[in-house]
């Protein structure tokens, strides 16, 4: 240890006192600009920062030849600003970055030299690329030797270059080397250079540079410069690349901008060398000015693609956002220099306008976009641009349409929308700065975007901006055409005529049948047949054109939406007789009309007719969905599901057109939902999940409807508030109408009012269903307040309800009908049943009727009649007639009830008519004397009345029968019996409560035989029997069906069975008959027996139910059976 210590001390002493080694100073000096200017303002040629200057750092050795050779060998070699590096570091960099034909050999020698320590591992092995290159070289030499046996190297190379054979770059290079230098023509060298550029390797880059250096400067092509510059960039030699680009930009023979600026900018941007990038870009602008190319107009939409010449390769760089932040920092630090002159300021602006769109594109088009980060980026981007006074207008004009072109931004989302925020900022800046304004193209794109999402308020705002920023010429023919079609779809006839007149005055030559067909279409969407017919006639009378099939389709749609079967058939036949070739839009409304009536026979006939006329209904998803609807409305859900699954197979096989089968499955979900069949609704929903059928707003509305009908409105409201927004599904007014009505039916008035306020706050576009639900919510709330305040004055006005009614009437209620949302009726919705504004008056009349305010009801009815349409053949809708009938009934104005009933009965006859009845009117139906005649039931079953519409008179029938029964007159009772018999023979349904009340009155008025026979025939077949009573079991019986073996799901709207009161009344009559028989009364000579015996023969089920009725002593039994 001591010996080693002494040795260490001796060595350390020598190192400590050793004299410094003498060396000569380098003769290279820095230019004075380095000391007197900033780094961003060096107006020096690039060779001042390159390694081309010889550096005699080893002393005064003047070997001129050796110096020239070394300088040639090291041309453009070395790092940028190499004089800033220490000598040993610089030598190491040069040794590691020397490229040449013998670079591989040199590196092998360096790695395996004697001065390098040899390890015991395996010796150096060539890489895969080097091994492939060596094999290609050997193969190329062999092939060259074969070619030289038959031809010269020059001819062989020219042939190879002319044929452009792939993968022969090594052979081309060997042939080139075999040609004597004096025989190498410039044309051959330029062609070889383009051929070698295909090979993307460092060796190919070195060879390309060797060939390029051999070409005289005057004879170099633009493509040759581009290839050489790309080669320098590939070798990470930016300085020579910039030199060469500046040479190409100043070359008088180069007449194109495509000389490699994209390659150089790609490298400088990647290295965040913004001084060089801006210098290159300024060179590019000078070249463009010399060539008289208007680069300053490239920021416009139609010329934007030209920027690919400059930024094509920059757009391929990753993490452009980081490079953009680096540029921002650079501009903040040196903005006083970058904006020192107008020319520099313009160059910086154009540079930003070219680079930022590539950055924005990269932000938008990411695999997994984070919308919050995208939002923050764009907000901060334009904030930074404004703070640095950089141009924003061309960037707004670029990015907003680019976002709209991105598929994910075209779909609905309930999240904040960056495109709206950007336009809002752009609009505010334009209002503050008169020098900029949004282009008509940009605003038109936003109009289309909002129009596709049915956001008509925003469409109107965009039109206002058009008029504000372009007051003299706001519209183009294309924008006016779209506005006409968009507003026609929404039934907004005021705007349709406004824009049509604008088009007519400015661009009359653009008015054609495509535009004119929107006029009747707008009225068809409003269910205005006279208006549609007037516009249809206007096409020929005013414009002198023959309506085409689109115009006929619009007129036909008006008839079908108005449920005018006779008018639709006449219009359809006239269309075919006019020689028009029908299409899907011709047969579509007619098929829907059949499907809504459940008229399967007519649907199949029209379907076959369409196939005969070569209309592709078999491959149309919507047309075949109507077949499903027809079976459902015919009460055949099994057949409908079978058709739906057949459509699924066709869709999977590719024979059915359309994006998805969502509409078809929505029909099934809605059918079971209306019936309150929650289990089947969920089953269909699970099928959609299993079959990968997309869900939409109406799928969720079907599920909500099922929950509401099952008295689970809170669960339906949760779907509206949570599930749909979470899945980016749009909430419509129909969804709110569902939950508001559900809460009202469940007496949750506070929840109904809360849902109504939520709909108002979100400014959801209204429909007639939501308007009616709103009126009910407000009305029920006011009635509840009057009840709590013990205000029994029937003349008390419902102020809030009348205010809402006034608002609904003043609104454009016609356009509120022009929607494609489902109906909110318990059964299929008909325009006449929910006609507006008469339907709104009907609801208010119903509310006042509950208060006994009959005078107010009459006033409202007169107001509703005054608000009718301009049609001379106007007839009041059934809903309004039913509401006023109820008011007249409670006021005991039976004559008025009779008049309203006649009107309602006539209106209903038109709605239930089928195609068969319209084409072949039936003879008068024979009248039957008895209501229990079996022929009546047979006539009901054989009736051609639309199956889905047989119930439309149930409420009016109940009110009318009650009015007849309230009159203590046998003639009225007889009239009630004839009314029911007439309804049955014509296929109408009489509801369960009407049957029971009618049978009760028959029994109470001594029509015992008729009462028992009617009960036996119509009610008893579905009697469930009496429940087995247990004193320890607390029952929750259905109201009106006490002590019966019933569950809540057994009593449906279509159920017809005896109520408890009916059996009690019949039991009292039967008890009286038995008492009379004991007293010797009641023998019927015509029937040949006692009345009791006759009843036991004609009504055994009824007698059995009466005899087995539980004796409970409840209020009804005490009232009717106290003497039994």
Coordinates of N, CA and C in Angstrom, one line a residue, residues 696-859:
X696 N -81.4 5.8 -31.3 CA -81.6 7.2 -31.6 C -82.6 7.8 -30.6
X697 N -83.0 9.1 -30.8 CA -83.8 9.8 -29.9 C -85.2 9.0 -29.7
X698 N -85.7 8.5 -30.8 CA -87.0 7.9 -30.7 C -86.9 6.5 -30.1
X699 N -85.8 5.8 -30.1 CA -85.7 4.6 -29.3 C -85.8 4.9 -27.8
X700 N -85.2 5.9 -27.4 CA -85.3 6.3 -26.0 C -86.7 6.8 -25.7
X701 N -87.4 7.5 -26.6 CA -88.7 7.9 -26.4 C -89.7 6.7 -26.2
X702 N -89.4 5.6 -27.0 CA -90.2 4.4 -26.8 C -90.1 3.8 -25.4
X703 N -88.8 3.8 -25.0 CA -88.6 3.2 -23.6 C -89.2 4.2 -22.6
X704 N -89.1 5.5 -22.8 CA -89.7 6.4 -21.8 C -91.3 6.2 -21.8
X705 N -91.8 6.0 -23.0 CA -93.3 5.8 -23.1 C -93.7 4.6 -22.4
X706 N -92.9 3.5 -22.5 CA -93.3 2.3 -21.8 C -93.2 2.5 -20.3
X707 N -92.3 3.3 -19.8 CA -92.2 3.5 -18.3 C -93.3 4.5 -17.9
X708 N -93.7 5.4 -18.7 CA -94.8 6.3 -18.3 C -96.1 5.6 -18.3
X709 N -96.3 4.7 -19.3 CA -97.6 4.0 -19.2 C -97.6 2.9 -18.1
X710 N -96.4 2.6 -17.6 CA -96.3 1.7 -16.4 C -96.3 2.5 -15.1
X711 N -96.5 3.8 -15.2 CA -96.5 4.6 -14.0 C -95.2 4.7 -13.4
X712 N -94.1 4.7 -14.2 CA -92.8 4.9 -13.7 C -92.2 6.2 -14.4
X713 N -92.9 7.3 -14.2 CA -92.4 8.5 -14.9 C -91.1 9.0 -14.4
X714 N -90.8 8.8 -13.1 CA -89.5 9.2 -12.6 C -88.4 8.5 -13.3
X715 N -88.5 7.3 -13.6 CA -87.5 6.5 -14.3 C -87.4 7.1 -15.7
X716 N -88.5 7.4 -16.4 CA -88.5 8.0 -17.7 C -87.8 9.4 -17.7
X717 N -88.1 10.1 -16.6 CA -87.4 11.5 -16.5 C -85.9 11.3 -16.3
X718 N -85.5 10.3 -15.6 CA -84.1 10.0 -15.5 C -83.4 9.8 -16.8
X719 N -84.1 9.0 -17.7 CA -83.6 8.8 -19.0 C -83.4 10.1 -19.8
X720 N -84.3 11.0 -19.6 CA -84.3 12.3 -20.3 C -83.1 13.2 -19.7
X721 N -83.0 13.2 -18.4 CA -82.0 14.1 -17.8 C -80.6 13.5 -17.8
X722 N -80.4 12.2 -17.8 CA -79.1 11.6 -17.6 C -78.7 10.8 -18.7
X723 N -79.5 9.8 -19.1 CA -79.0 8.8 -20.1 C -78.8 9.4 -21.4
X724 N -79.8 10.1 -21.9 CA -79.7 10.7 -23.2 C -78.6 11.7 -23.4
X725 N -78.4 12.7 -22.4 CA -77.2 13.5 -22.6 C -75.9 12.8 -22.5
X726 N -75.9 11.7 -21.6 CA -74.6 11.0 -21.5 C -74.2 10.3 -22.8
X727 N -75.2 9.9 -23.6 CA -75.0 9.2 -24.8 C -75.0 10.1 -26.0
X728 N -75.0 11.4 -25.8 CA -75.1 12.4 -26.9 C -76.3 12.2 -27.8
X729 N -77.4 12.0 -27.2 CA -78.7 11.8 -27.9 C -79.5 13.0 -27.7
X730 N -80.1 13.6 -28.7 CA -80.8 14.8 -28.6 C -82.1 14.6 -28.0
X731 N -82.5 15.6 -27.1 CA -83.8 15.5 -26.4 C -84.7 16.5 -27.2
X732 N -85.9 16.0 -27.6 CA -86.9 16.8 -28.3 C -88.0 17.1 -27.4
X733 N -88.9 17.9 -28.0 CA -90.1 18.3 -27.2 C -91.0 17.2 -26.9
X734 N -91.0 16.1 -27.7 CA -91.8 15.0 -27.5 C -91.4 14.3 -26.2
X735 N -90.1 14.2 -25.9 CA -89.7 13.6 -24.7 C -90.2 14.4 -23.4
X736 N -90.2 15.7 -23.5 CA -90.7 16.5 -22.4 C -92.2 16.3 -22.3
X737 N -92.9 16.2 -23.4 CA -94.4 16.0 -23.4 C -94.7 14.7 -22.7
X738 N -93.9 13.6 -22.9 CA -94.1 12.4 -22.3 C -94.0 12.5 -20.7
X739 N -93.0 13.1 -20.3 CA -92.8 13.1 -18.8 C -93.8 14.1 -18.1
X740 N -94.1 15.2 -18.8 CA -95.0 16.1 -18.2 C -96.4 15.4 -18.1
X741 N -96.9 14.8 -19.1 CA -98.1 14.1 -19.1 C -98.1 12.9 -18.0
X742 N -97.0 12.2 -18.0 CA -96.9 11.2 -17.0 C -97.0 11.7 -15.6
X743 N -96.3 12.7 -15.3 CA -96.3 13.3 -13.9 C -97.8 13.8 -13.6
X744 N -98.4 14.3 -14.6 CA -99.8 14.8 -14.4 C -100.7 13.6 -14.0
X745 N -100.6 12.5 -14.8 CA -101.4 11.3 -14.5 C -101.1 10.7 -13.2
X746 N -99.9 10.9 -12.7 CA -99.5 10.3 -11.4 C -99.7 11.3 -10.3
X747 N -100.3 12.5 -10.6 CA -100.6 13.6 -9.7 C -99.3 14.1 -9.0
X748 N -98.2 14.1 -9.8 CA -97.0 14.7 -9.3 C -96.9 16.1 -10.0
X749 N -97.7 17.0 -9.6 CA -97.8 18.3 -10.3 C -96.5 19.1 -10.2
X750 N -95.9 19.0 -9.0 CA -94.6 19.8 -8.9 C -93.6 19.3 -9.9
X751 N -93.5 18.0 -10.0 CA -92.5 17.4 -11.0 C -92.9 17.8 -12.4
X752 N -94.2 17.8 -12.7 CA -94.6 18.2 -14.1 C -94.2 19.7 -14.3
X753 N -94.4 20.6 -13.3 CA -94.1 22.0 -13.5 C -92.6 22.1 -13.6
X754 N -91.8 21.3 -12.9 CA -90.4 21.4 -13.0 C -89.9 20.9 -14.4
X755 N -90.5 19.9 -14.9 CA -90.1 19.4 -16.2 C -90.4 20.5 -17.3
X756 N -91.6 21.1 -17.1 CA -92.0 22.2 -18.0 C -91.0 23.3 -18.0
X757 N -90.6 23.7 -16.8 CA -89.6 24.8 -16.7 C -88.3 24.4 -17.3
X758 N -87.9 23.2 -17.2 CA -86.6 22.7 -17.8 C -86.7 22.8 -19.3
X759 N -87.8 22.5 -19.9 CA -88.0 22.6 -21.3 C -87.9 24.0 -21.8
X760 N -88.5 24.9 -21.0 CA -88.5 26.3 -21.3 C -87.1 26.9 -21.3
X761 N -86.4 26.5 -20.2 CA -85.0 27.1 -20.1 C -84.1 26.7 -21.2
X762 N -84.3 25.5 -21.7 CA -83.4 25.0 -22.8 C -83.9 25.4 -24.2
X763 N -85.0 26.1 -24.2 CA -85.5 26.6 -25.5 C -85.7 25.5 -26.5
X764 N -86.3 24.4 -26.1 CA -86.6 23.3 -27.0 C -87.7 23.7 -28.0
X765 N -87.4 23.5 -29.3 CA -88.5 23.8 -30.3 C -89.8 23.1 -29.9
X766 N -90.9 23.8 -30.0 CA -92.2 23.3 -29.5 C -92.9 22.5 -30.6
X767 N -93.7 21.6 -30.2 CA -94.6 20.9 -31.1 C -96.0 20.9 -30.5
X768 N -97.0 20.4 -31.2 CA -98.3 20.5 -30.6 C -98.4 19.6 -29.4
X769 N -97.7 18.5 -29.3 CA -97.7 17.7 -28.1 C -97.2 18.4 -26.9
X770 N -96.0 19.0 -27.1 CA -95.5 19.8 -25.9 C -96.3 21.0 -25.5
X771 N -96.9 21.6 -26.5 CA -97.8 22.7 -26.2 C -99.0 22.2 -25.3
X772 N -99.6 21.1 -25.7 CA -100.7 20.6 -25.0 C -100.3 20.1 -23.6
X773 N -99.1 19.5 -23.5 CA -98.6 19.1 -22.2 C -98.4 20.3 -21.3
X774 N -97.9 21.4 -21.9 CA -97.6 22.6 -21.1 C -98.9 23.2 -20.6
X775 N -99.9 23.2 -21.5 CA -101.2 23.8 -21.1 C -101.8 22.9 -19.9
X776 N -101.6 21.6 -20.0 CA -102.1 20.8 -18.9 C -101.4 21.0 -17.6
X777 N -100.1 21.1 -17.7 CA -99.3 21.3 -16.5 C -99.6 22.6 -15.8
X778 N -99.8 23.7 -16.6 CA -100.1 25.0 -16.0 C -101.5 25.0 -15.5
X779 N -102.4 24.4 -16.3 CA -103.8 24.3 -15.9 C -104.1 23.5 -14.6
X780 N -103.4 22.4 -14.5 CA -103.6 21.6 -13.3 C -103.0 22.3 -12.1
X781 N -101.9 23.0 -12.3 CA -101.3 23.7 -11.2 C -102.3 24.8 -10.7
X782 N -102.9 25.6 -11.7 CA -103.8 26.6 -11.3 C -105.1 26.0 -10.6
X783 N -105.6 24.9 -11.1 CA -106.7 24.3 -10.5 C -106.4 23.9 -9.1
X784 N -105.2 23.3 -8.9 CA -104.8 22.9 -7.5 C -104.7 24.1 -6.6
X785 N -104.2 25.3 -7.1 CA -104.2 26.5 -6.3 C -105.6 27.0 -5.9
X786 N -106.5 26.9 -6.9 CA -107.9 27.3 -6.6 C -108.5 26.4 -5.6
X787 N -108.2 25.1 -5.7 CA -108.8 24.2 -4.7 C -108.3 24.4 -3.3
X788 N -106.9 24.6 -3.2 CA -106.4 24.9 -1.9 C -106.9 26.2 -1.3
X789 N -107.1 27.2 -2.2 CA -107.7 28.5 -1.7 C -109.2 28.5 -1.5
X790 N -109.8 27.3 -1.8 CA -111.3 27.1 -1.6 C -112.1 28.2 -2.4
X791 N -111.6 28.4 -3.6 CA -112.3 29.3 -4.5 C -113.2 28.5 -5.4
X792 N -114.5 28.5 -5.1 CA -115.4 27.7 -5.8 C -116.2 28.5 -6.9
X793 N -115.8 29.7 -7.1 CA -116.5 30.5 -8.1 C -116.1 30.0 -9.5
X794 N -117.1 29.5 -10.2 CA -116.8 29.0 -11.6 C -116.4 30.0 -12.6
X795 N -116.6 31.3 -12.2 CA -116.2 32.4 -13.1 C -114.8 32.8 -13.0
X796 N -114.1 32.2 -12.0 CA -112.7 32.5 -11.8 C -111.8 32.1 -13.0
X797 N -111.1 33.0 -13.5 CA -110.3 32.7 -14.7 C -109.0 32.1 -14.4
X798 N -108.6 31.2 -15.3 CA -107.3 30.5 -15.2 C -106.3 31.4 -16.0
X799 N -105.7 32.4 -15.3 CA -105.0 33.4 -16.0 C -103.8 32.9 -16.7
X800 N -103.0 32.1 -16.0 CA -101.8 31.5 -16.6 C -102.1 30.6 -17.8
X801 N -103.2 29.9 -17.7 CA -103.5 29.0 -18.8 C -103.9 29.8 -20.0
X802 N -104.7 30.8 -19.8 CA -105.2 31.6 -21.0 C -104.0 32.4 -21.6
X803 N -103.0 32.8 -20.7 CA -101.8 33.5 -21.3 C -101.0 32.5 -22.1
X804 N -100.9 31.2 -21.6 CA -100.2 30.2 -22.4 C -100.9 29.9 -23.7
X805 N -102.3 29.9 -23.6 CA -103.1 29.6 -24.8 C -102.9 30.8 -25.8
X806 N -102.9 32.0 -25.3 CA -102.6 33.1 -26.2 C -101.3 33.0 -26.9
X807 N -100.3 32.7 -26.1 CA -98.9 32.5 -26.7 C -98.9 31.4 -27.7
X808 N -99.6 30.3 -27.5 CA -99.6 29.2 -28.4 C -100.3 29.6 -29.7
X809 N -101.3 30.4 -29.6 CA -102.1 30.8 -30.8 C -101.3 31.8 -31.6
X810 N -100.6 32.7 -30.9 CA -99.8 33.7 -31.6 C -98.6 33.2 -32.3
X811 N -98.1 32.1 -31.8 CA -96.9 31.4 -32.4 C -97.3 30.9 -33.8
X812 N -96.3 30.5 -34.5 CA -96.6 29.9 -35.8 C -96.9 28.5 -35.6
X813 N -98.1 28.2 -35.2 CA -98.5 26.8 -34.9 C -98.5 25.9 -36.1
X814 N -98.6 26.5 -37.3 CA -98.6 25.7 -38.5 C -97.2 25.0 -38.7
X815 N -96.1 25.8 -38.4 CA -94.8 25.2 -38.6 C -94.5 24.2 -37.4
X816 N -95.2 24.3 -36.3 CA -95.0 23.4 -35.2 C -95.6 22.0 -35.5
X817 N -96.4 21.9 -36.6 CA -96.9 20.6 -37.0 C -96.0 20.0 -38.0
X818 N -95.0 20.8 -38.6 CA -94.2 20.3 -39.6 C -92.9 19.6 -39.0
X819 N -93.2 18.5 -38.3 CA -92.1 17.8 -37.7 C -92.2 16.3 -37.9
X820 N -91.2 15.6 -37.6 CA -91.2 14.1 -37.8 C -91.2 13.4 -36.5
X821 N -91.6 14.0 -35.4 CA -91.6 13.4 -34.1 C -92.8 12.5 -34.0
X822 N -92.7 11.5 -33.1 CA -93.8 10.6 -32.9 C -95.0 11.3 -32.3
X823 N -96.1 10.6 -32.2 CA -97.3 11.2 -31.7 C -97.4 10.9 -30.2
X824 N -98.2 11.7 -29.5 CA -98.3 11.5 -28.0 C -99.7 11.0 -27.7
X825 N -100.5 10.6 -28.6 CA -101.8 10.1 -28.3 C -101.7 8.7 -27.8
X826 N -102.7 8.2 -27.1 CA -102.7 6.8 -26.7 C -102.8 5.9 -27.9
X827 N -103.5 6.3 -28.8 CA -103.5 5.6 -30.1 C -102.8 6.4 -31.2
X828 N -102.9 6.0 -32.4 CA -102.2 6.7 -33.4 C -102.8 8.1 -33.6
X829 N -101.9 9.0 -33.8 CA -102.3 10.4 -33.8 C -102.8 10.8 -35.2
X830 N -103.9 11.5 -35.2 CA -104.4 12.0 -36.5 C -104.4 13.5 -36.5
X831 N -104.2 14.2 -37.6 CA -104.2 15.7 -37.5 C -105.5 16.2 -37.1
X832 N -106.6 15.6 -37.4 CA -107.9 16.1 -37.0 C -108.2 16.0 -35.5
X833 N -107.6 14.9 -35.0 CA -107.8 14.7 -33.5 C -106.9 15.7 -32.7
X834 N -105.8 16.1 -33.3 CA -105.0 17.1 -32.5 C -104.8 18.4 -33.3
X835 N -105.9 18.8 -34.0 CA -105.8 19.9 -34.9 C -105.5 21.2 -34.0
X836 N -104.6 22.0 -34.5 CA -104.3 23.2 -33.8 C -104.6 24.4 -34.6
X837 N -105.0 25.5 -34.0 CA -105.1 25.7 -32.5 C -106.3 25.2 -31.8
X838 N -107.3 24.5 -32.6 CA -108.5 24.1 -32.0 C -108.2 23.1 -30.8
X839 N -107.1 22.3 -31.0 CA -106.8 21.3 -30.0 C -106.4 22.0 -28.7
X840 N -105.7 23.2 -28.8 CA -105.4 23.9 -27.6 C -106.7 24.4 -26.9
X841 N -107.6 24.9 -27.6 CA -108.9 25.4 -27.1 C -109.6 24.2 -26.4
X842 N -109.5 23.0 -27.0 CA -110.2 21.9 -26.4 C -109.6 21.6 -25.0
X843 N -108.3 21.7 -24.8 CA -107.7 21.4 -23.5 C -108.2 22.5 -22.5
X844 N -108.2 23.7 -22.9 CA -108.7 24.8 -21.9 C -110.1 24.6 -21.6
X845 N -110.9 24.2 -22.6 CA -112.4 24.0 -22.3 C -112.5 22.9 -21.3
X846 N -111.7 21.8 -21.5 CA -111.8 20.7 -20.5 C -111.4 21.2 -19.1
X847 N -110.4 22.0 -19.0 CA -110.0 22.5 -17.7 C -111.1 23.4 -17.1
X848 N -111.8 24.2 -17.9 CA -112.9 25.0 -17.3 C -114.1 24.2 -17.0
X849 N -114.3 23.1 -17.8 CA -115.4 22.2 -17.6 C -115.4 21.6 -16.2
X850 N -114.2 21.3 -15.7 CA -114.0 20.7 -14.4 C -114.4 21.7 -13.3
X851 N -114.4 23.0 -13.6 CA -114.9 24.1 -12.7 C -116.3 24.4 -12.9
X852 N -116.9 23.9 -13.9 CA -118.3 24.2 -14.2 C -118.5 25.6 -14.8
X853 N -117.5 26.1 -15.4 CA -117.5 27.4 -16.1 C -118.0 27.2 -17.5
X854 N -119.3 27.0 -17.6 CA -119.9 26.6 -18.9 C -119.9 27.8 -19.9
X855 N -120.2 29.0 -19.3 CA -120.2 30.2 -20.1 C -118.8 30.5 -20.7
X856 N -117.8 30.3 -19.9 CA -116.4 30.5 -20.4 C -116.1 29.5 -21.5
X857 N -116.6 28.3 -21.3 CA -116.3 27.2 -22.3 C -117.0 27.6 -23.7
X858 N -118.2 28.1 -23.6 CA -118.9 28.5 -24.8 C -118.1 29.6 -25.5
X859 N -117.6 30.6 -24.7 CA -116.8 31.6 -25.3 C -115.5 31.1 -26.0

